XYZ file of C-alpha atoms in Angstrom:
451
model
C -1.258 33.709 -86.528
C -4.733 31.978 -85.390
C -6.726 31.730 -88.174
C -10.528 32.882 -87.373
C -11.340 28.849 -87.454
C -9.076 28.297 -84.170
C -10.039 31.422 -82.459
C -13.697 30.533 -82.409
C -13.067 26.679 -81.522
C -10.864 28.004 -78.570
C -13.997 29.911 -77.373
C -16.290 27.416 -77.081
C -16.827 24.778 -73.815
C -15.875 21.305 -74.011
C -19.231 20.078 -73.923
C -19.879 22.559 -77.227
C -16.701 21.094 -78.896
C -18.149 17.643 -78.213
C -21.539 18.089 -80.077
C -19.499 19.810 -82.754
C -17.475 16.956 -83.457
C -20.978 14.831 -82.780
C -22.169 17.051 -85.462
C -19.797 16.633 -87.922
C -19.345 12.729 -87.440
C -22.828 12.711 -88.283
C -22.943 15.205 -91.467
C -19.775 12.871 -92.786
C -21.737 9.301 -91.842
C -24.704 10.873 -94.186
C -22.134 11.836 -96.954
C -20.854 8.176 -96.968
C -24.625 6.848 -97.106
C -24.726 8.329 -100.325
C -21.396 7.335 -102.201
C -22.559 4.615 -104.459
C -20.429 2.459 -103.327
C -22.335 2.213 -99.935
C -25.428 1.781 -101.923
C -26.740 -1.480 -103.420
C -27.374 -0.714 -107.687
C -30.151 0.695 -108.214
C -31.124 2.267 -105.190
C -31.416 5.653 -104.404
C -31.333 7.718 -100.940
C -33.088 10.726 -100.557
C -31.196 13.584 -98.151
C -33.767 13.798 -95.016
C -33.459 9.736 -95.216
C -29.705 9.831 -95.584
C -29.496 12.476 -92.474
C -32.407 10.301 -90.275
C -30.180 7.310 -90.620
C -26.992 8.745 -89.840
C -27.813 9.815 -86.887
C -29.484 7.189 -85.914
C -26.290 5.543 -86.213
C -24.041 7.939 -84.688
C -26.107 7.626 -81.828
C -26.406 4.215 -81.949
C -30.228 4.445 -81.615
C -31.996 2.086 -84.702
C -34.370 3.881 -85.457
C -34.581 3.757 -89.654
C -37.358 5.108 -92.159
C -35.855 3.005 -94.397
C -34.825 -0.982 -94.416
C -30.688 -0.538 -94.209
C -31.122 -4.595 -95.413
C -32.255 -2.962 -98.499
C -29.825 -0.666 -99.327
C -26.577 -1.455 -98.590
C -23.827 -3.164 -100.613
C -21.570 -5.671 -99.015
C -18.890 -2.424 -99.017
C -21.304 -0.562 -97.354
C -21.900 -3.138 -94.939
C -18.771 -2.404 -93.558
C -18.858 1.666 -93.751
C -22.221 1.544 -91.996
C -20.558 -0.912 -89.285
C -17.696 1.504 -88.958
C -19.715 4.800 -88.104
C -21.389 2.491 -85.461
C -18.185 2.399 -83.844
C -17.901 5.929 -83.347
C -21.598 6.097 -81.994
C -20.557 3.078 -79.795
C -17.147 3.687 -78.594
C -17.366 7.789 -78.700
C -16.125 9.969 -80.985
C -13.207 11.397 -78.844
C -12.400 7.704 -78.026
C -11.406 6.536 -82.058
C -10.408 10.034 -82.113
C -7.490 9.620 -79.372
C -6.958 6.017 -80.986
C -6.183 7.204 -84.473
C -4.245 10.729 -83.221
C -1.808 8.047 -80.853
C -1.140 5.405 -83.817
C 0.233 8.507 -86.086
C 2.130 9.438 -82.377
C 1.152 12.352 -81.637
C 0.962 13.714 -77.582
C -2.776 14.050 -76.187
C -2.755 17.850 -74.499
C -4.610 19.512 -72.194
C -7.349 20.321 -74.798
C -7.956 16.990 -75.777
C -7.624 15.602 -72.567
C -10.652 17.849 -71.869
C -12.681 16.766 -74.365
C -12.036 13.216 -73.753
C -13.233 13.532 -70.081
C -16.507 15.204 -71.244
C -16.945 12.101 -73.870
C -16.836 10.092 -71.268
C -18.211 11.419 -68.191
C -15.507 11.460 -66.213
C -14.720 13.641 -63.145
C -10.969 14.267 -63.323
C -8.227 14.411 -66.127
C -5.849 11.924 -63.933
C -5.246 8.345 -66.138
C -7.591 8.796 -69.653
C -5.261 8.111 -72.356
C -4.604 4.907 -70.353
C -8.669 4.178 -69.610
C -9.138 4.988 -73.575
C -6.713 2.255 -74.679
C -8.572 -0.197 -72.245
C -12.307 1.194 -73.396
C -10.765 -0.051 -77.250
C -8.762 -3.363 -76.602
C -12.015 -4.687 -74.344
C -14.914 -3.250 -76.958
C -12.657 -4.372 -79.968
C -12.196 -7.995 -78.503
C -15.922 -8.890 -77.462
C -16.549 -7.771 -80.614
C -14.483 -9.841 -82.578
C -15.507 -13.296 -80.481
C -19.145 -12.424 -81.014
C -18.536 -11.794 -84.776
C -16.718 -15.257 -84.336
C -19.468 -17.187 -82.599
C -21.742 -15.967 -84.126
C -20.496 -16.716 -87.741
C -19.623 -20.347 -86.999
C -23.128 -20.379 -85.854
C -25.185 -18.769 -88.797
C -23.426 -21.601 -91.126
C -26.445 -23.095 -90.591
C -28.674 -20.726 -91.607
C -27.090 -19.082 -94.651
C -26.194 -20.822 -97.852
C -22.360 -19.524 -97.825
C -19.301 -18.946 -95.328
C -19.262 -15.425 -96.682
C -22.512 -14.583 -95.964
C -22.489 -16.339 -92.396
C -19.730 -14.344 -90.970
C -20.689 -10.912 -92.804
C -24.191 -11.592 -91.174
C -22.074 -12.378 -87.577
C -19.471 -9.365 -87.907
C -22.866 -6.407 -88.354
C -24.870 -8.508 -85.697
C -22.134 -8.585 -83.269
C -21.567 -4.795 -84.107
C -25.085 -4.101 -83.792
C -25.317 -5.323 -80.511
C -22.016 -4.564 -78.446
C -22.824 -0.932 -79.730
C -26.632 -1.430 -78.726
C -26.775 0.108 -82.182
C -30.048 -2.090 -83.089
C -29.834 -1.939 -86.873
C -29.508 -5.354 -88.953
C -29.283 -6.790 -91.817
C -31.506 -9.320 -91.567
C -34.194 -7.135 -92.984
C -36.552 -8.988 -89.511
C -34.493 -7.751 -86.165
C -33.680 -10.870 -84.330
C -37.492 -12.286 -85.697
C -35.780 -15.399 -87.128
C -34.065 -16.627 -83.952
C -36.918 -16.606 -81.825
C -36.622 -20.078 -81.599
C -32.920 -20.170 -81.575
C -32.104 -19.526 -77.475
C -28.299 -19.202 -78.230
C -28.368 -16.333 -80.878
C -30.518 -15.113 -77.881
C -28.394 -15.652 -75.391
C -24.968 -14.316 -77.223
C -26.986 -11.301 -78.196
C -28.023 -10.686 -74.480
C -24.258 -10.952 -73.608
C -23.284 -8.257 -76.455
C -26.671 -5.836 -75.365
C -24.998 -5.567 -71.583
C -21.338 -5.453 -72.578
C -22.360 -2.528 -74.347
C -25.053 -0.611 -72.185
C -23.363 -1.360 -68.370
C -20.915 1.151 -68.887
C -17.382 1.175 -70.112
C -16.167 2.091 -66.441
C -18.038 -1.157 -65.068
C -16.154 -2.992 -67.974
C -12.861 -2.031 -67.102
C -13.552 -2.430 -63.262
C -14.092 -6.135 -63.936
C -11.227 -6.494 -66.124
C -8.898 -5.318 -62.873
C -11.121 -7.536 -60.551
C -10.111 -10.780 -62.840
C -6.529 -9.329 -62.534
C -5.758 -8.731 -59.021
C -8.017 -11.798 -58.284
C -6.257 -13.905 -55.523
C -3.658 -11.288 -55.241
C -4.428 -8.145 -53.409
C -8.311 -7.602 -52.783
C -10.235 -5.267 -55.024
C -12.638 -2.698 -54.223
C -15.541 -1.770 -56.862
C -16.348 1.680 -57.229
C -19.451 3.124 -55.573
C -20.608 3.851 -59.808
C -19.605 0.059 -60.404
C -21.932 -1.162 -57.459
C -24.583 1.308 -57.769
C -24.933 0.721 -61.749
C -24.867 -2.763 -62.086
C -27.293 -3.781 -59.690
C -29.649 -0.759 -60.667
C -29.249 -2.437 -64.134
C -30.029 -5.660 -63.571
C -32.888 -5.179 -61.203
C -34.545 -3.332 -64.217
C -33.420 -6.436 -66.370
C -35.051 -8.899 -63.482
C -37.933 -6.474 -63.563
C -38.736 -5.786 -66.552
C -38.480 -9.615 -67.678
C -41.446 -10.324 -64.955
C -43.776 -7.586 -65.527
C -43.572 -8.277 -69.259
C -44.390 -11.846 -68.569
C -46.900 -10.841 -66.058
C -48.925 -8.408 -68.392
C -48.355 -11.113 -71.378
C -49.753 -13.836 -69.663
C -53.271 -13.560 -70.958
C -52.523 -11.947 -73.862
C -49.002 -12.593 -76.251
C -47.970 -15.455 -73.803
C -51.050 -17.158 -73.921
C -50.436 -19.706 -76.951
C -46.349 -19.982 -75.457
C -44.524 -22.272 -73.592
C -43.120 -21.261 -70.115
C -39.793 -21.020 -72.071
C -40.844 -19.406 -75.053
C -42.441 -16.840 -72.433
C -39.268 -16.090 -70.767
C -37.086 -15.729 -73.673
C -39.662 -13.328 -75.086
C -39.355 -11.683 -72.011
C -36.026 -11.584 -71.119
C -34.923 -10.258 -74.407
C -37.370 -7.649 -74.807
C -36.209 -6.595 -71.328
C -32.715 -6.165 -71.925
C -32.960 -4.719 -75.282
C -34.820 -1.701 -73.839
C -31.947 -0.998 -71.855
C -30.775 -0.064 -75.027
C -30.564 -2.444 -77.577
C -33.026 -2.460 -79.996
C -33.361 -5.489 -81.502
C -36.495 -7.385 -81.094
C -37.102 -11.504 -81.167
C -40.783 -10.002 -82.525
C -43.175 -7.310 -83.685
C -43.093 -5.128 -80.471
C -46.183 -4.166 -81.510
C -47.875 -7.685 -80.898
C -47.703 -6.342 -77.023
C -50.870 -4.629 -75.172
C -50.792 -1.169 -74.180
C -49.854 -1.910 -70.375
C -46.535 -3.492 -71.897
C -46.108 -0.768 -74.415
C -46.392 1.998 -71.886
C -43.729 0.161 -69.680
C -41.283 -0.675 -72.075
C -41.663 2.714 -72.915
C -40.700 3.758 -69.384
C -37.606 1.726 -69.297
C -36.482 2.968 -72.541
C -36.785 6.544 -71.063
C -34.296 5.196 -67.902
C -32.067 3.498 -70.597
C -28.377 2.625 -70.084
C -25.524 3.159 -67.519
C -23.276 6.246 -67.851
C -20.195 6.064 -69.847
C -22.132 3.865 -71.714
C -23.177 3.275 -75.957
C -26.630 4.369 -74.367
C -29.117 7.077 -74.215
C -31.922 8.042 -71.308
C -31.874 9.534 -68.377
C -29.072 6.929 -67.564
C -29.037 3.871 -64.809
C -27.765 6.206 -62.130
C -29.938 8.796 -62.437
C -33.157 6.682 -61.571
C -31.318 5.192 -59.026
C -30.555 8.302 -56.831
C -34.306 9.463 -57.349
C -35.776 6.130 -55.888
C -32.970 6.335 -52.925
C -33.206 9.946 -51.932
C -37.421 9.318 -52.190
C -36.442 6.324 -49.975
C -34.529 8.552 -47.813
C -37.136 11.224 -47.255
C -39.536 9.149 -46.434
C -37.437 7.762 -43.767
C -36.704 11.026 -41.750
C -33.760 11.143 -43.189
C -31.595 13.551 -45.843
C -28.487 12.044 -46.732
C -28.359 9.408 -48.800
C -26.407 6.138 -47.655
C -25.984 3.331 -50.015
C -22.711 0.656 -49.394
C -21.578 2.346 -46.825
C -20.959 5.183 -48.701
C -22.871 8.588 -48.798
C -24.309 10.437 -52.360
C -22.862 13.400 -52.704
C -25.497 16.271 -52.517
C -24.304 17.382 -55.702
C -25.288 14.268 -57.653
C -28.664 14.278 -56.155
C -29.438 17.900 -57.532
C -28.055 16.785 -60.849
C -30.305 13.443 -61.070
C -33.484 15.540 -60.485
C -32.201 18.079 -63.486
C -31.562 15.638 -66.050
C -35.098 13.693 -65.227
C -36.848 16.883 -65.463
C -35.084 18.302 -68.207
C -35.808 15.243 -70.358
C -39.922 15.101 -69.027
C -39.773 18.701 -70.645
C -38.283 17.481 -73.872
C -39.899 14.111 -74.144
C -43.300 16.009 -73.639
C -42.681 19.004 -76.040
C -41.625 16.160 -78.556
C -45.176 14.041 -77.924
C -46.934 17.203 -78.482
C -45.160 18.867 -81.408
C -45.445 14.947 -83.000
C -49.013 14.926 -82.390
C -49.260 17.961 -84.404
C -47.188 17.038 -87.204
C -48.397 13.346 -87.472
C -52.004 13.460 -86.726
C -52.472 9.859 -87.765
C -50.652 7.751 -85.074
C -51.914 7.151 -81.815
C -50.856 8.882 -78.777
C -49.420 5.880 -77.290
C -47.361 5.245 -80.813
C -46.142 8.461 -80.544
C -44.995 8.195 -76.917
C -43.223 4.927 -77.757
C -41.323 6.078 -80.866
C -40.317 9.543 -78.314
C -39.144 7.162 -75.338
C -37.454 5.140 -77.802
C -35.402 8.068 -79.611
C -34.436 9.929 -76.557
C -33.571 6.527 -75.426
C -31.564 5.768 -78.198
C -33.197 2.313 -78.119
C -34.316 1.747 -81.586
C -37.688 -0.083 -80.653
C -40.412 0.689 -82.706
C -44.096 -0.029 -83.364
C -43.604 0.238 -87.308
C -43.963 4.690 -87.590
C -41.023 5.614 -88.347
C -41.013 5.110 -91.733
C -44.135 6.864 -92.172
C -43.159 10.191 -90.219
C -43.350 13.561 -92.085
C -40.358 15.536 -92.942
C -40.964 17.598 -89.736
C -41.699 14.310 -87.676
C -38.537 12.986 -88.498
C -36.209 16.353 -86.994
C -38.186 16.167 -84.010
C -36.840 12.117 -84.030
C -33.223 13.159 -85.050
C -33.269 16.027 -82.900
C -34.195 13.690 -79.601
C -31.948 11.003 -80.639
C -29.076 13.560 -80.664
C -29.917 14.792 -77.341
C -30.269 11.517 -76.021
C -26.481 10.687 -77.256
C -24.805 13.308 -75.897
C -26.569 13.129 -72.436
C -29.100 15.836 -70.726
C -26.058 17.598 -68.706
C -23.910 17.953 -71.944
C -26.964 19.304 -73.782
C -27.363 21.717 -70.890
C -23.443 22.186 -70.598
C -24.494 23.089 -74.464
C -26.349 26.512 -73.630
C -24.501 27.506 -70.498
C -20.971 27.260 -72.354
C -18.435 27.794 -69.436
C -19.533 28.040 -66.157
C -19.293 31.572 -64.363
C -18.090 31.266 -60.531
C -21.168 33.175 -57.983
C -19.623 35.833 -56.757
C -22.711 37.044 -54.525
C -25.476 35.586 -52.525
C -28.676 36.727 -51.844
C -30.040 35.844 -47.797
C -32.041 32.396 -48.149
C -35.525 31.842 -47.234
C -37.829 28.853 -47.266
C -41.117 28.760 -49.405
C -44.141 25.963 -49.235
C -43.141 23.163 -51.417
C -45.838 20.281 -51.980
């Protein structure tokens, strides 16, 4: 017999299972905050705080009203780095991982679930593309913790502290997760281009997209062999991703010039730059106080923390892809033309509809989230407000110093966007639909004025 547990759970969608689980990875990440062994002596964490920070984490967003430096133990340095890795990686990913070490068979269920974790279109190969999604995550990880800690000998006064310091930060940033324990961001290496540099390596492993990843690792493997064909995804994603990188690094140095940049070397400029760039693709960490920027820069990092990662991805926003197709198909109209042709391939009309749903879906929330803050926290400015919104749904982590101040009810408007911008637009939607119902009628068409 079913008990009434199963019945229900066999009810719901995949996408509905998915936030479930999401759910309750996040309501057991804010029970561990609060075991004391998590928690330096002393200190004390109050629920809304413990719940803010936990899913922050789960989403891998940053995002903290309180200094994590501050309150965790050296044992909790390691819990907290753990539930990164199921924000980072996926939930259904370490889930697969853990249910094939005790050897147990993945079925058609969980096969399901995985392929709405990961955004994939078919149920062909994903016990296979999980194992590779782990053995390439786990590894970078492990050689930034590596480099990293050999490098921060020279910074902190013992071995221990070196590598624990170089395990979170390499964490931090392959999972774009943008918490430290620095208690400063990346603030203390603004001088020190290699911490940059590795960091910047870590931020794109972890925001290109896990599909991207293991596209690579066949290139390098069939590489003088048989030729290799990327993926239209693979092509389409990593050069939309970069060209926001490229972007982003000259308008920041363009509309710094005058103003942050002014007292800076050419070098010191681009660094700035560059890493501020690529850390609103998702990262979060910052080489300084983001708010040291003018409002022109604000307003555009705030727009590329709204476009965020790649698909498939530890990342939040409307997604790489998503922008992309917009700026093509307005490309294409304006051309004469209606079908989209990019690399000699054409977008399927499907994906175009979908790109213009999940932008307009998340204008809708993003804009009901501005207003409802600026309503419940009267006493930040509409363009702080806007950033901390764009950097939630993002799941970026950037921040111009609010967060900590937010009211109870300012805070679930955060956790509530930072949720939705981890499980994606189309599985929030997927969320209220629940399965899809085939049309089984169709009214006549007819066109109407549009514009």
């Amino acid at each position: 017999m079913k008990t009434f547990i199963e019945k229900v759970l066999e009810r719901l969608s995949s996408a509905q299972l998915i936030v479930l689980f999401y759910l309750f990875a996040v309501i057991l990440s804010a029970v561990l905050l609060e075991l004391p062994i998590t928690l330096k002596e002393g200190v004390e964490l109050s629920f809304i705080d413990a719940f803010f920070t936990s899913v922050s984490a789960i989403s891998v967003t940053g995002l903290s009203t309180v200094n994590v430096s501050e309150i965790l133990s050296v044992p909790g340095t390691f819990i907290f780095a753990f539930i990164l890795q199921f924000g980072g990686i996926g939930i259904m990913t370490l889930g697969t991982f853990f249910w094939l070490l005790v050897g147990k068979k993945i079925g058609l269920r969980k096969r399901k679930l995985i392929m709405t974790d990961q955004n994939q279109y078919n149920l062909a190969g994903l016990v296979v593309l999980i194992r590779r999604i782990l053995v390439i995550f786990i590894t970078i990880e492990l050689i930034g913790a590596i480099i990293l800690g050999f490098h921060f000998l020279r910074y902190f006064p013992t071995w221990q502290e070196a590598f624990l310091q170089g395990f979170f930060a390499s964490v931090s940033a392959t999972t774009n997760a943008g918490f430290d324990i620095t208690g400063q961001s990346l603030i203390p290496f603004a001088d020190d281009y290699f911490v940059q540099l590795i960091n910047i390596i870590l931020l794109i492993v972890g925001a290109i997209g896990f599909p991207v990843l293991i596209e690579i690792r066949e290139f390098i493997r069939h590489r003088g062999t048989i030729p290799y064909k990327f993926t239209l995804f693979t092509k389409v994603t990593t050069v939309t991703f970069f060209l926001l990188v490229v972007l982003g690094t000259a308008f920041i140095c363009l509309f710094e010039y005058n103003h942050f940049f002014a007292d800076k070397s050419w070098h010191e400029s681009f660094f700035y730059a560059l890493f501020q760039s690529v850390s609103t693709r998702n990262g979060g960490l910052a080489t300084m106080n983001i708010s040291d920027f003018s409002e022109p820069t604000l307003f555009f990092i705030s727009i590329l923390m709204f476009i965020g990662a790649s698909p498939s991805s530890v990342g939040g926003g409307i997604r790489t892809t998503t922008f992309a197709i917009m700026v093509l198909s307005i490309y294409t109209y304006a051309k004469g033309n209606t079908h989209i042709k990019v690399f000699k391939k054409e977008i399927m009309q499907e994906d175009v509809i979908k790109s213009y749903i999940v932008f307009a879906t998340a204008i809708l929330i993003c804009s009901l989230a501005v207003i409802l803050l600026t309503f419940t926290d009267p006493k930040f400015t509409f363009l702080q407000i806007a950033f901390e919104v764009a950097s939630a749904f993002g799941t970026t982590g950037l921040s111009m110093g609010i967060t900590a101040d937010l009211t109870d009810a300012g805070k679930i408007i955060i956790i509530l966007l930072m949720f939705i911008g981890r499980i994606g637009i189309l599985s929030f939607l997927f969320l209220i639909r629940g399965t899809p119902n085939k049309e089984r009628y169709h009214y006549p068409k007819e066109k109407i004025i549009i514009g």
